[in-house]
Structure formats: C-alpha cells, structure tokens
Amino acid sequence: MFEHLLSLAIESIFINNILLALFLGMCSFLGCAKNLKTATGLGLAVIFVLTITTPTNWAINEYLLRPGALAWLGYPEVDLSFLVFIVFIAVIASQVQLVEMLMEKYAPTLYTSLGIFLPLIAVNCAILGTSLFMEQRHYTFSESLVFGFSSGLGWLLAIVAFSSVLQKL
C-alpha cells in the first residue's frame, strides 16, 4: 500500500503535474510568477487548499452524493450525483475563504502582495480538477489525501521554478 501511495505522489508531482502536464491553474500561475516570495506563498496556499478539499470532497461524494450513497440513512435509491460540481465548488470556496482570513491575519504583506490572485484560487481549475480527477479515478480516502497534497506540491514546485527562472532573466 505504501508503495502505491508513493507512486501516486511521484506521479502527481512530476509526471502528471496538474500545471505542467494538464495545464490547470495557469491564470494565477502566470499572474504571480513574477515574484518568488509571492509565488511561494500562493503555492503554499494551493497545497493547503488541495490537501483539505480533495479528501473532504471524497468523503462528501462517498457518503452523500454518489448513487446509493445514502443507503446508510435508509435511502439507497437516492442519487445526488448531479450536485457534485456545486458541492465541490462550495467546499473549495469555503477553504479558500479560510486561507484568505488566516493569511490576512498572520501574513498581511503576503496577503497584500497576492491581491486578487488569492481569492481566485476558489475558481482555479486546478483545485476543482483535482477533486474531479479524484472522483473519476475512484480513489480511496488515503489516495485522495496523497493526490491532493502531491498535486499541490507539484503546482508549488512548478511556480517556484518558473519564478526563479524569471527572476534570473
């Protein structure tokens, strides 16, 4: 099991990088890559949001939304899968709001330097894409946790590398 999770992490970080291979999250990537400190702060925020939202969305999908998920409540015929997009986006927006409030309180200069790009994490297609890939690939809870964290780490590494190159140029 550990080898599988490690393989999933390496694949998410380097091979199927959410930004470089799948081209998700390009708007905030291009907007914040000019400054290394801002890029790092945004990358850490993306890691935090992905690490929380991907397993949270897995649990919501597994126990509430997928067909037959409400069998534990006595409603096996109920299918709420049509709510996946709306619920996933609501979870992502709430987590981004939490990050925004924490950053405003504990890192006000970073909060100011990120500007509009911090709230844009809520509509960042990399965040929603990770949750949708998790659901489509039928990951378990532990796989979704590793996938969310490592996708965020891959995004951070890509934006920091690009920012470093831009600063050298």
Short mmCIF file of C-alpha atoms in Angstrom, two decimals, residues 10-163:
data_model
loop_
_atom_site.label_atom_id
_atom_site.label_comp_id
_atom_site.label_asym_id
_atom_site.label_seq_id
_atom_site.Cartn_x
_atom_site.Cartn_y
_atom_site.Cartn_z
CA ILE A 10 5.59 10.92 -7.51
CA GLU A 11 3.25 10.67 -10.48
CA SER A 12 1.18 13.65 -9.26
CA ILE A 13 4.23 15.80 -8.57
CA PHE A 14 6.43 15.08 -11.57
CA ILE A 15 4.73 13.05 -14.31
CA ASN A 16 1.11 14.23 -14.37
CA ASN A 17 1.79 17.61 -12.80
CA ILE A 18 -1.53 19.43 -12.56
CA LEU A 19 0.06 22.58 -14.02
CA LEU A 20 2.75 21.44 -16.44
CA ALA A 21 1.13 18.29 -17.86
CA LEU A 22 -2.58 19.07 -17.50
CA PHE A 23 -2.33 22.88 -17.83
CA LEU A 24 -4.75 23.54 -14.98
CA GLY A 25 -4.30 26.68 -12.88
CA MET A 26 -2.46 28.75 -15.46
CA CYS A 27 -4.13 32.11 -14.69
CA SER A 28 -2.86 32.50 -11.14
CA PHE A 29 0.40 30.81 -12.13
CA LEU A 30 1.16 33.41 -14.78
CA GLY A 31 -0.09 36.29 -12.64
CA CYS A 32 2.01 35.51 -9.56
CA ALA A 33 5.18 34.01 -11.01
CA LYS A 34 6.99 37.33 -11.31
CA ASN A 35 7.95 37.48 -7.62
CA LEU A 36 9.46 34.43 -5.90
CA LYS A 37 8.03 35.27 -2.47
CA THR A 38 4.53 35.77 -3.86
CA ALA A 39 4.80 32.60 -5.94
CA THR A 40 5.88 30.60 -2.90
CA GLY A 41 3.05 32.00 -0.78
CA LEU A 42 0.47 31.21 -3.44
CA GLY A 43 1.93 27.73 -3.89
CA LEU A 44 1.68 27.04 -0.16
CA ALA A 45 -1.92 28.27 -0.19
CA VAL A 46 -2.69 25.92 -3.10
CA ILE A 47 -1.12 23.00 -1.20
CA PHE A 48 -3.22 23.80 1.86
CA VAL A 49 -6.45 24.11 -0.10
CA LEU A 50 -5.84 20.94 -2.13
CA THR A 51 -4.82 18.91 0.91
CA ILE A 52 -8.05 19.82 2.69
CA THR A 53 -10.56 19.94 -0.17
CA THR A 54 -9.67 16.75 -2.03
CA PRO A 55 -10.28 14.33 0.90
CA THR A 56 -13.22 16.43 2.11
CA ASN A 57 -14.81 16.21 -1.32
CA TRP A 58 -14.05 12.47 -1.37
CA ALA A 59 -15.95 11.98 1.91
CA ILE A 60 -18.89 14.10 0.76
CA ASN A 61 -19.06 12.25 -2.54
CA GLU A 62 -18.66 8.82 -0.94
CA TYR A 63 -21.22 9.25 1.84
CA LEU A 64 -23.74 11.69 0.34
CA LEU A 65 -23.58 12.24 -3.42
CA ARG A 66 -22.77 9.09 -5.38
CA PRO A 67 -25.61 6.78 -6.43
CA GLY A 68 -26.66 4.65 -3.46
CA ALA A 69 -24.53 6.64 -1.01
CA LEU A 70 -27.47 7.38 1.26
CA ALA A 71 -28.12 3.69 1.92
CA TRP A 72 -26.70 4.18 5.41
CA LEU A 73 -29.64 6.53 6.07
CA GLY A 74 -32.17 4.14 4.59
CA TYR A 75 -32.44 5.81 1.15
CA PRO A 76 -30.46 3.54 -1.23
CA GLU A 77 -32.41 4.71 -4.30
CA VAL A 78 -31.45 8.39 -3.90
CA ASP A 79 -28.86 9.67 -6.38
CA LEU A 80 -27.47 13.13 -5.63
CA SER A 81 -24.55 12.86 -8.06
CA PHE A 82 -25.92 15.81 -10.04
CA LEU A 83 -24.79 18.05 -7.14
CA VAL A 84 -21.09 17.12 -7.44
CA PHE A 85 -19.95 20.33 -9.15
CA ILE A 86 -21.92 22.64 -6.87
CA VAL A 87 -20.85 20.90 -3.66
CA PHE A 88 -17.19 20.60 -4.70
CA ILE A 89 -17.09 24.31 -5.58
CA ALA A 90 -18.76 25.24 -2.27
CA VAL A 91 -16.19 23.23 -0.30
CA ILE A 92 -13.34 24.80 -2.28
CA ALA A 93 -14.72 28.33 -1.81
CA SER A 94 -15.07 27.83 1.95
CA GLN A 95 -11.50 26.56 2.26
CA VAL A 96 -10.14 29.44 0.19
CA GLN A 97 -12.03 31.85 2.43
CA LEU A 98 -10.37 30.21 5.44
CA VAL A 99 -6.92 30.55 3.84
CA GLU A 100 -7.66 34.17 2.98
CA MET A 101 -8.68 35.01 6.57
CA LEU A 102 -5.66 33.23 8.05
CA MET A 103 -3.27 34.88 5.62
CA GLU A 104 -4.77 38.32 6.25
CA LYS A 105 -4.28 37.85 9.99
CA TYR A 106 -0.87 36.13 10.11
CA ALA A 107 0.85 37.22 6.85
CA PRO A 108 -0.59 40.61 5.87
CA THR A 109 2.25 41.55 3.49
CA LEU A 110 1.85 38.29 1.58
CA TYR A 111 -1.92 38.77 1.63
CA THR A 112 -1.48 42.22 0.08
CA SER A 113 1.08 41.06 -2.49
CA LEU A 114 -1.17 38.22 -3.69
CA GLY A 115 -4.00 40.67 -4.24
CA ILE A 116 -6.77 39.34 -6.43
CA PHE A 117 -4.99 36.04 -7.07
CA LEU A 118 -5.69 34.68 -3.58
CA PRO A 119 -9.49 34.70 -3.95
CA LEU A 120 -9.03 33.40 -7.48
CA ILE A 121 -7.83 30.10 -6.00
CA ALA A 122 -11.53 29.42 -5.42
CA VAL A 123 -12.13 29.40 -9.16
CA ASN A 124 -8.75 27.90 -10.01
CA CYS A 125 -9.45 24.97 -12.28
CA ALA A 126 -6.51 23.06 -10.76
CA ILE A 127 -8.35 22.88 -7.44
CA LEU A 128 -11.64 21.71 -8.94
CA GLY A 129 -9.83 19.49 -11.43
CA THR A 130 -8.03 17.64 -8.65
CA SER A 131 -11.32 16.84 -6.91
CA LEU A 132 -12.92 15.77 -10.18
CA PHE A 133 -9.94 13.57 -11.10
CA MET A 134 -10.12 12.02 -7.63
CA GLU A 135 -13.80 11.20 -8.15
CA GLN A 136 -13.34 9.98 -11.72
CA ARG A 137 -10.42 7.70 -10.78
CA HIS A 138 -12.32 6.25 -7.78
CA TYR A 139 -9.56 6.98 -5.28
CA THR A 140 -9.82 5.87 -1.67
CA PHE A 141 -9.59 8.37 1.17
CA SER A 142 -5.84 7.87 1.62
CA GLU A 143 -5.27 8.08 -2.13
CA SER A 144 -7.29 11.31 -2.32
CA LEU A 145 -5.27 12.79 0.55
CA VAL A 146 -1.95 11.91 -1.11
CA PHE A 147 -3.22 13.02 -4.51
CA GLY A 148 -4.41 16.38 -3.18
CA PHE A 149 -1.20 17.13 -1.30
CA SER A 150 1.15 15.97 -4.04
CA SER A 151 -0.79 17.81 -6.75
CA GLY A 152 -0.41 20.98 -4.69
CA LEU A 153 3.28 20.26 -4.15
CA GLY A 154 3.77 19.78 -7.88
CA TRP A 155 2.00 23.08 -8.52
CA LEU A 156 4.24 24.80 -5.95
CA LEU A 157 7.42 23.35 -7.47
CA ALA A 158 6.35 24.45 -10.95
CA ILE A 159 5.53 28.03 -9.94
CA VAL A 160 8.70 28.38 -7.82
CA ALA A 161 10.90 27.02 -10.64
CA PHE A 162 9.27 29.31 -13.20
CA SER A 163 9.53 32.29 -10.85
#
